[in-house]
Structure formats: C-alpha cells, structure tokens
C-alpha cells in the first residue's frame, strides 16, 4: 500500500518514535543534572539509571507543586493552614 494513507501511517509512526526517543533523552539529561531526593535508582545500564532518576525528579516536582497549589486553595478558602 503506497497510497496517501500508507504514507500518513508511516509518518505518524516516525513522529511517535521521535517523540519517545526525545522524551527518553530529556529524562536521562534531567536524571544526570538533578539528583533526586532519597535513594538512587538501582538500574543498569547507566543510561537506564539516568532515565529512572529523571522520572523520580519529575514525580517529586509534581508532588511538591500539587502540595503548593493545595496550600493556596486552602488559604483562599479561609481554611486553617497546617504546616506539614
């Protein structure tokens, strides 16, 4: 099948693959640049360890940000604020 739909499918597959490769490389870079709090991941090879560390950093940032947003919402509602 070499028609337009065949080309679109191949292009979509290529774009998806490039997205996954780019995301993986960015996570590895983040994992190398920023050390996550807590124990370091136990993964081999080193590239996989950096990718896992990058995912951990993003998870910690996400949790911290959600706590901050929750704090702001409680403050705007007038609820008593309790330091965690």
N, CA, C and O atoms as CSV, one atom per row, in Angstrom:
chain,resi,resn,atom,element,x,y,z
A,1,UNK,N,N,0.837,-1.160,0.000
A,1,UNK,CA,C,0.000,0.000,0.000
A,1,UNK,C,C,0.897,1.243,0.000
A,1,UNK,O,O,1.554,1.538,0.998
A,2,UNK,N,N,0.920,1.948,-1.092
A,2,UNK,CA,C,1.778,3.120,-1.192
A,2,UNK,C,C,0.969,4.397,-1.359
A,2,UNK,O,O,1.526,5.441,-1.697
A,3,UNK,N,N,-0.332,4.328,-1.128
A,3,UNK,CA,C,-1.191,5.500,-1.265
A,3,UNK,C,C,-0.987,6.477,-0.124
A,3,UNK,O,O,-0.111,6.292,0.721
A,4,UNK,N,N,-1.808,7.520,-0.107
A,4,UNK,CA,C,-1.674,8.545,0.924
A,4,UNK,C,C,-1.858,8.017,2.337
A,4,UNK,O,O,-1.174,8.472,3.254
A,5,UNK,N,N,-2.768,7.064,2.536
A,5,UNK,CA,C,-2.986,6.557,3.891
A,5,UNK,C,C,-1.775,5.770,4.383
A,5,UNK,O,O,-1.486,5.776,5.579
A,6,UNK,N,N,-1.065,5.094,3.485
A,6,UNK,CA,C,0.148,4.373,3.865
A,6,UNK,C,C,1.248,5.327,4.284
A,6,UNK,O,O,1.972,5.064,5.244
A,7,UNK,N,N,1.374,6.416,3.580
A,7,UNK,CA,C,2.379,7.426,3.935
A,7,UNK,C,C,2.057,8.067,5.274
A,7,UNK,O,O,2.939,8.263,6.110
A,8,UNK,N,N,0.790,8.392,5.469
A,8,UNK,CA,C,0.393,9.012,6.737
A,8,UNK,C,C,0.692,8.098,7.909
A,8,UNK,O,O,1.144,8.556,8.959
A,9,UNK,N,N,0.446,6.823,7.739
A,9,UNK,CA,C,0.716,5.870,8.815
A,9,UNK,C,C,2.193,5.788,9.141
A,9,UNK,O,O,2.575,5.728,10.310
A,10,UNK,N,N,3.029,5.785,8.104
A,10,UNK,CA,C,4.478,5.738,8.336
A,10,UNK,C,C,4.980,7.022,8.982
A,10,UNK,O,O,5.848,6.992,9.854
A,11,UNK,N,N,4.430,8.141,8.549
A,11,UNK,CA,C,4.834,9.420,9.144
A,11,UNK,C,C,4.408,9.485,10.599
A,11,UNK,O,O,5.171,9.942,11.449
A,12,UNK,N,N,3.185,9.028,10.897
A,12,UNK,CA,C,2.710,9.018,12.279
A,12,UNK,C,C,3.585,8.119,13.148
A,12,UNK,O,O,3.886,8.462,14.291
A,13,UNK,N,N,3.995,6.971,12.612
A,13,UNK,CA,C,4.857,6.066,13.358
A,13,UNK,C,C,6.225,6.709,13.600
A,13,UNK,O,O,6.790,6.572,14.685
A,14,UNK,N,N,6.751,7.399,12.610
A,14,UNK,CA,C,8.045,8.065,12.738
A,14,UNK,C,C,7.970,9.196,13.769
A,14,UNK,O,O,8.866,9.341,14.601
A,15,UNK,N,N,6.912,9.985,13.713
A,15,UNK,CA,C,6.744,11.075,14.675
A,15,UNK,C,C,6.622,10.524,16.089
A,15,UNK,O,O,7.206,11.083,17.018
A,16,UNK,N,N,5.879,9.445,16.268
A,16,UNK,CA,C,5.730,8.822,17.580
A,16,UNK,C,C,7.074,8.307,18.094
A,16,UNK,O,O,7.417,8.502,19.260
A,17,UNK,N,N,7.822,7.656,17.226
A,17,UNK,CA,C,9.131,7.134,17.628
A,17,UNK,C,C,10.075,8.276,18.006
A,17,UNK,O,O,10.798,8.176,18.997
A,18,UNK,N,N,10.075,9.355,17.231
A,18,UNK,CA,C,10.930,10.500,17.547
A,18,UNK,C,C,10.514,11.157,18.864
A,18,UNK,O,O,11.364,11.601,19.635
A,19,UNK,N,N,9.211,11.216,19.119
A,19,UNK,CA,C,8.731,11.766,20.386
A,19,UNK,C,C,9.231,10.930,21.562
A,19,UNK,O,O,9.702,11.479,22.558
A,20,UNK,N,N,9.131,9.605,21.451
A,20,UNK,CA,C,9.575,8.725,22.531
A,20,UNK,C,C,11.079,8.821,22.759
A,20,UNK,O,O,11.536,8.842,23.902
A,21,UNK,N,N,11.844,8.878,21.680
A,21,UNK,CA,C,13.303,8.995,21.804
A,21,UNK,C,C,13.665,10.327,22.456
A,21,UNK,O,O,14.513,10.372,23.347
A,22,UNK,N,N,13.027,11.406,22.016
A,22,UNK,CA,C,13.309,12.730,22.578
A,22,UNK,C,C,12.950,12.787,24.051
A,22,UNK,O,O,13.718,13.319,24.852
A,23,UNK,N,N,11.793,12.247,24.423
A,23,UNK,CA,C,11.374,12.243,25.822
A,23,UNK,C,C,12.351,11.443,26.678
A,23,UNK,O,O,12.698,11.866,27.781
A,24,UNK,N,N,12.793,10.301,26.183
A,24,UNK,CA,C,13.743,9.465,26.918
A,24,UNK,C,C,15.072,10.183,27.114
A,24,UNK,O,O,15.652,10.138,28.199
A,25,UNK,N,N,15.555,10.842,26.065
A,25,UNK,CA,C,16.824,11.568,26.168
A,25,UNK,C,C,16.695,12.737,27.148
A,25,UNK,O,O,17.615,12.992,27.926
A,26,UNK,N,N,15.573,13.443,27.119
A,26,UNK,CA,C,15.368,14.553,28.058
A,26,UNK,C,C,15.291,14.054,29.500
A,26,UNK,O,O,15.841,14.687,30.402
A,27,UNK,N,N,14.617,12.930,29.724
A,27,UNK,CA,C,14.564,12.361,31.074
A,27,UNK,C,C,15.953,11.946,31.550
A,27,UNK,O,O,16.296,12.142,32.716
A,28,UNK,N,N,16.743,11.380,30.659
A,28,UNK,CA,C,18.106,10.990,31.028
A,28,UNK,C,C,18.936,12.221,31.370
A,28,UNK,O,O,19.702,12.205,32.334
A,29,UNK,N,N,18.792,13.276,30.598
A,29,UNK,CA,C,19.513,14.513,30.893
A,29,UNK,C,C,19.105,15.103,32.229
A,29,UNK,O,O,19.948,15.581,32.988
A,30,UNK,N,N,17.818,15.070,32.515
A,30,UNK,CA,C,17.326,15.562,33.798
A,30,UNK,C,C,17.853,14.697,34.938
A,30,UNK,O,O,18.234,15.209,35.990
A,31,UNK,N,N,17.871,13.399,34.724
A,31,UNK,CA,C,18.379,12.482,35.741
A,31,UNK,C,C,19.859,12.667,36.014
A,31,UNK,O,O,20.316,12.454,37.137
A,32,UNK,N,N,20.605,13.057,35.005
A,32,UNK,CA,C,22.036,13.322,35.205
A,32,UNK,C,C,22.270,14.664,35.868
A,32,UNK,O,O,23.191,14.808,36.671
A,33,UNK,N,N,21.444,15.650,35.539
A,33,UNK,CA,C,21.664,17.011,36.021
A,33,UNK,C,C,21.166,17.225,37.447
A,33,UNK,O,O,21.771,17.983,38.206
A,34,UNK,N,N,20.067,16.564,37.818
A,34,UNK,CA,C,19.447,16.787,39.127
A,34,UNK,C,C,19.388,15.462,39.872
A,34,UNK,O,O,18.892,14.465,39.346
A,35,UNK,N,N,19.890,15.460,41.083
A,35,UNK,CA,C,19.862,14.240,41.892
A,35,UNK,C,C,18.540,14.185,42.655
A,35,UNK,O,O,18.212,15.125,43.380
A,36,UNK,N,N,17.776,13.102,42.505
A,36,UNK,CA,C,16.507,13.021,43.232
A,36,UNK,C,C,16.734,12.830,44.728
A,36,UNK,O,O,17.748,12.275,45.151
A,37,UNK,N,N,15.769,13.301,45.523
A,37,UNK,CA,C,15.845,13.090,46.971
A,37,UNK,C,C,15.601,11.609,47.258
A,37,UNK,O,O,14.796,10.958,46.592
A,38,UNK,N,N,16.289,11.107,48.232
A,38,UNK,CA,C,16.121,9.697,48.577
A,38,UNK,C,C,17.158,8.831,47.893
A,38,UNK,O,O,18.126,9.327,47.315
A,39,UNK,N,N,16.940,7.528,47.967
A,39,UNK,CA,C,17.929,6.609,47.379
A,39,UNK,C,C,17.934,6.691,45.854
A,39,UNK,O,O,16.908,6.925,45.215
A,40,UNK,N,N,19.113,6.493,45.304
A,40,UNK,CA,C,19.239,6.493,43.854
A,40,UNK,C,C,18.694,5.189,43.286
A,40,UNK,O,O,18.750,4.152,43.946
A,41,UNK,N,N,18.171,5.235,42.073
A,41,UNK,CA,C,17.610,4.014,41.477
A,41,UNK,C,C,18.694,2.979,41.199
A,41,UNK,O,O,19.836,3.314,40.883
A,42,UNK,N,N,18.310,1.736,41.324
A,42,UNK,CA,C,19.223,0.630,41.049
A,42,UNK,C,C,18.855,0.032,39.701
A,42,UNK,O,O,18.067,-0.911,39.618
A,43,UNK,N,N,19.434,0.589,38.652
A,43,UNK,CA,C,19.136,0.123,37.299
A,43,UNK,C,C,20.430,0.063,36.500
A,43,UNK,O,O,21.346,0.855,36.721
A,44,UNK,N,N,20.493,-0.852,35.602
A,44,UNK,CA,C,21.634,-0.994,34.697
A,44,UNK,C,C,21.104,-1.045,33.283
A,44,UNK,O,O,20.035,-1.622,33.084
A,45,UNK,N,N,21.738,-0.509,32.327
A,45,UNK,CA,C,22.981,0.263,32.284
A,45,UNK,C,C,22.783,1.674,32.831
A,45,UNK,O,O,21.691,2.034,33.271
A,46,UNK,N,N,23.843,2.460,32.798
A,46,UNK,CA,C,23.815,3.803,33.382
A,46,UNK,C,C,22.739,4.678,32.733
A,46,UNK,O,O,22.103,5.479,33.418
A,47,UNK,N,N,22.528,4.536,31.427
A,47,UNK,CA,C,21.510,5.345,30.743
A,47,UNK,C,C,20.132,5.087,31.333
A,47,UNK,O,O,19.358,6.023,31.537
A,48,UNK,N,N,19.819,3.819,31.609
A,48,UNK,CA,C,18.528,3.481,32.219
A,48,UNK,C,C,18.427,4.070,33.616
A,48,UNK,O,O,17.356,4.526,34.018
A,49,UNK,N,N,19.523,4.067,34.358
A,49,UNK,CA,C,19.533,4.643,35.697
A,49,UNK,C,C,19.244,6.148,35.634
A,49,UNK,O,O,18.520,6.679,36.476
A,50,UNK,N,N,19.812,6.830,34.635
A,50,UNK,CA,C,19.569,8.269,34.485
A,50,UNK,C,C,18.120,8.548,34.087
A,50,UNK,O,O,17.527,9.523,34.550
A,51,UNK,N,N,17.550,7.701,33.233
A,51,UNK,CA,C,16.150,7.879,32.839
A,51,UNK,C,C,15.243,7.697,34.061
A,51,UNK,O,O,14.326,8.492,34.269
A,52,UNK,N,N,15.487,6.668,34.864
A,52,UNK,CA,C,14.674,6.431,36.059
A,52,UNK,C,C,14.844,7.588,37.045
A,52,UNK,O,O,13.871,8.014,37.666
A,53,UNK,N,N,16.054,8.095,37.194
A,53,UNK,CA,C,16.285,9.235,38.081
A,53,UNK,C,C,15.524,10.462,37.581
A,53,UNK,O,O,14.983,11.222,38.384
A,54,UNK,N,N,15.478,10.661,36.272
A,54,UNK,CA,C,14.717,11.771,35.705
A,54,UNK,C,C,13.232,11.647,35.987
A,54,UNK,O,O,12.568,12.640,36.283
A,55,UNK,N,N,12.706,10.432,35.898
A,55,UNK,CA,C,11.286,10.196,36.218
A,55,UNK,C,C,11.036,10.481,37.702
A,55,UNK,O,O,10.015,11.074,38.052
A,56,UNK,N,N,11.951,10.070,38.569
A,56,UNK,CA,C,11.801,10.337,40.001
A,56,UNK,C,C,11.819,11.836,40.298
A,56,UNK,O,O,11.041,12.319,41.121
A,57,UNK,N,N,12.700,12.561,39.633
A,57,UNK,CA,C,12.765,14.012,39.822
A,57,UNK,C,C,11.442,14.648,39.405
A,57,UNK,O,O,10.913,15.500,40.119
A,58,UNK,N,N,10.907,14.242,38.258
A,58,UNK,CA,C,9.626,14.791,37.808
A,58,UNK,C,C,8.498,14.450,38.778
A,58,UNK,O,O,7.631,15.286,39.033
A,59,UNK,N,N,8.498,13.244,39.315
A,59,UNK,CA,C,7.460,12.849,40.275
A,59,UNK,C,C,7.557,13.693,41.546
A,59,UNK,O,O,6.534,14.115,42.085
A,60,UNK,N,N,8.773,13.942,42.026
A,60,UNK,CA,C,8.945,14.748,43.221
A,60,UNK,C,C,8.533,16.200,42.972
A,60,UNK,O,O,7.901,16.821,43.826
A,61,UNK,N,N,8.886,16.734,41.816
A,61,UNK,CA,C,8.468,18.098,41.475
A,61,UNK,C,C,6.954,18.200,41.388
A,61,UNK,O,O,6.363,19.170,41.861
A,62,UNK,N,N,6.336,17.208,40.790
A,62,UNK,CA,C,4.882,17.198,40.657
A,62,UNK,C,C,4.209,17.157,42.022
A,62,UNK,O,O,3.248,17.889,42.257
A,63,UNK,N,N,4.696,16.317,42.920
A,63,UNK,CA,C,4.115,16.218,44.260
A,63,UNK,C,C,4.282,17.523,45.022
A,63,UNK,O,O,3.356,17.967,45.701
A,64,UNK,N,N,5.444,18.138,44.917
A,64,UNK,CA,C,5.690,19.405,45.594
A,64,UNK,C,C,4.785,20.508,45.054
A,64,UNK,O,O,4.236,21.303,45.817
A,65,UNK,N,N,4.637,20.546,43.751
A,65,UNK,CA,C,3.792,21.562,43.130
A,65,UNK,C,C,2.332,21.363,43.525
A,65,UNK,O,O,1.636,22.340,43.802
A,66,UNK,N,N,1.859,20.133,43.555
A,66,UNK,CA,C,0.462,19.893,43.919
A,66,UNK,C,C,0.215,20.267,45.376
A,66,UNK,O,O,-0.863,20.766,45.696
A,67,UNK,N,N,1.175,20.042,46.269
A,67,UNK,CA,C,1.029,20.459,47.659
A,67,UNK,C,C,0.948,21.976,47.761
A,67,UNK,O,O,0.166,22.512,48.546
A,68,UNK,N,N,1.757,22.662,46.968
A,68,UNK,CA,C,1.736,24.118,46.979
A,68,UNK,C,C,0.399,24.656,46.485
A,68,UNK,O,O,-0.142,25.595,47.070
A,69,UNK,N,N,-0.136,24.079,45.424
A,69,UNK,CA,C,-1.432,24.507,44.902
A,69,UNK,C,C,-2.526,24.240,45.931
A,69,UNK,O,O,-3.408,25.073,46.137
A,70,UNK,N,N,-2.467,23.078,46.577
A,70,UNK,CA,C,-3.445,22.756,47.614
A,70,UNK,C,C,-3.366,23.763,48.761
A,70,UNK,O,O,-4.395,24.171,49.300
A,71,UNK,N,N,-2.167,24.161,49.131
A,71,UNK,CA,C,-1.956,25.164,50.176
A,71,UNK,C,C,-2.627,26.487,49.768
A,71,UNK,O,O,-3.326,27.101,50.575
A,72,UNK,N,N,-2.414,26.924,48.520
A,72,UNK,CA,C,-3.015,28.173,48.039
A,72,UNK,C,C,-4.538,28.102,48.043
A,72,UNK,O,O,-5.203,29.068,48.418
A,73,UNK,N,N,-5.088,26.975,47.632
A,73,UNK,CA,C,-6.546,26.817,47.602
A,73,UNK,C,C,-7.112,26.905,49.018
A,73,UNK,O,O,-8.118,27.578,49.246
A,74,UNK,N,N,-6.472,26.231,49.962
A,74,UNK,CA,C,-6.939,26.292,51.353
A,74,UNK,C,C,-6.834,27.718,51.901
A,74,UNK,O,O,-7.707,28.181,52.635
A,75,UNK,N,N,-5.757,28.397,51.533
A,75,UNK,CA,C,-5.577,29.768,52.001
A,75,UNK,C,C,-6.679,30.678,51.446
A,75,UNK,O,O,-7.207,31.522,52.171
A,76,UNK,N,N,-7.023,30.512,50.178
A,76,UNK,CA,C,-8.066,31.339,49.572
A,76,UNK,C,C,-9.447,31.009,50.139
A,76,UNK,O,O,-10.300,31.893,50.210
A,77,UNK,N,N,-9.686,29.772,50.539
A,77,UNK,CA,C,-10.965,29.391,51.134
A,77,UNK,C,C,-11.089,29.861,52.574
A,77,UNK,O,O,-12.184,29.858,53.135
A,78,UNK,N,N,-9.987,30.260,53.171
A,78,UNK,CA,C,-10.013,30.710,54.567
A,78,UNK,C,C,-9.889,29.572,55.551
A,78,UNK,O,O,-10.157,29.758,56.738
A,79,UNK,N,N,-9.488,28.394,55.093
A,79,UNK,CA,C,-9.323,27.249,55.990
A,79,UNK,C,C,-8.045,27.431,56.813
A,79,UNK,O,O,-7.114,28.097,56.359
A,80,UNK,N,N,-7.986,26.856,58.001
A,80,UNK,CA,C,-6.751,26.954,58.799
A,80,UNK,C,C,-5.616,26.203,58.092
A,80,UNK,O,O,-5.802,25.100,57.579
A,81,UNK,N,N,-4.456,26.825,58.080
A,81,UNK,CA,C,-3.288,26.236,57.418
A,81,UNK,C,C,-2.441,25.491,58.444
A,81,UNK,O,O,-2.110,26.027,59.501
A,82,UNK,N,N,-2.104,24.274,58.123
A,82,UNK,CA,C,-1.286,23.445,58.990
A,82,UNK,C,C,-0.010,23.131,58.227
A,82,UNK,O,O,-0.059,22.613,57.111
A,83,UNK,N,N,1.128,23.445,58.827
A,83,UNK,CA,C,2.410,23.145,58.182
A,83,UNK,C,C,2.664,21.649,58.240
A,83,UNK,O,O,2.471,21.014,59.276
A,84,UNK,N,N,3.100,21.091,57.111
A,84,UNK,CA,C,3.358,19.655,57.054
A,84,UNK,C,C,4.785,19.350,57.434
A,84,UNK,O,O,5.187,18.187,57.442
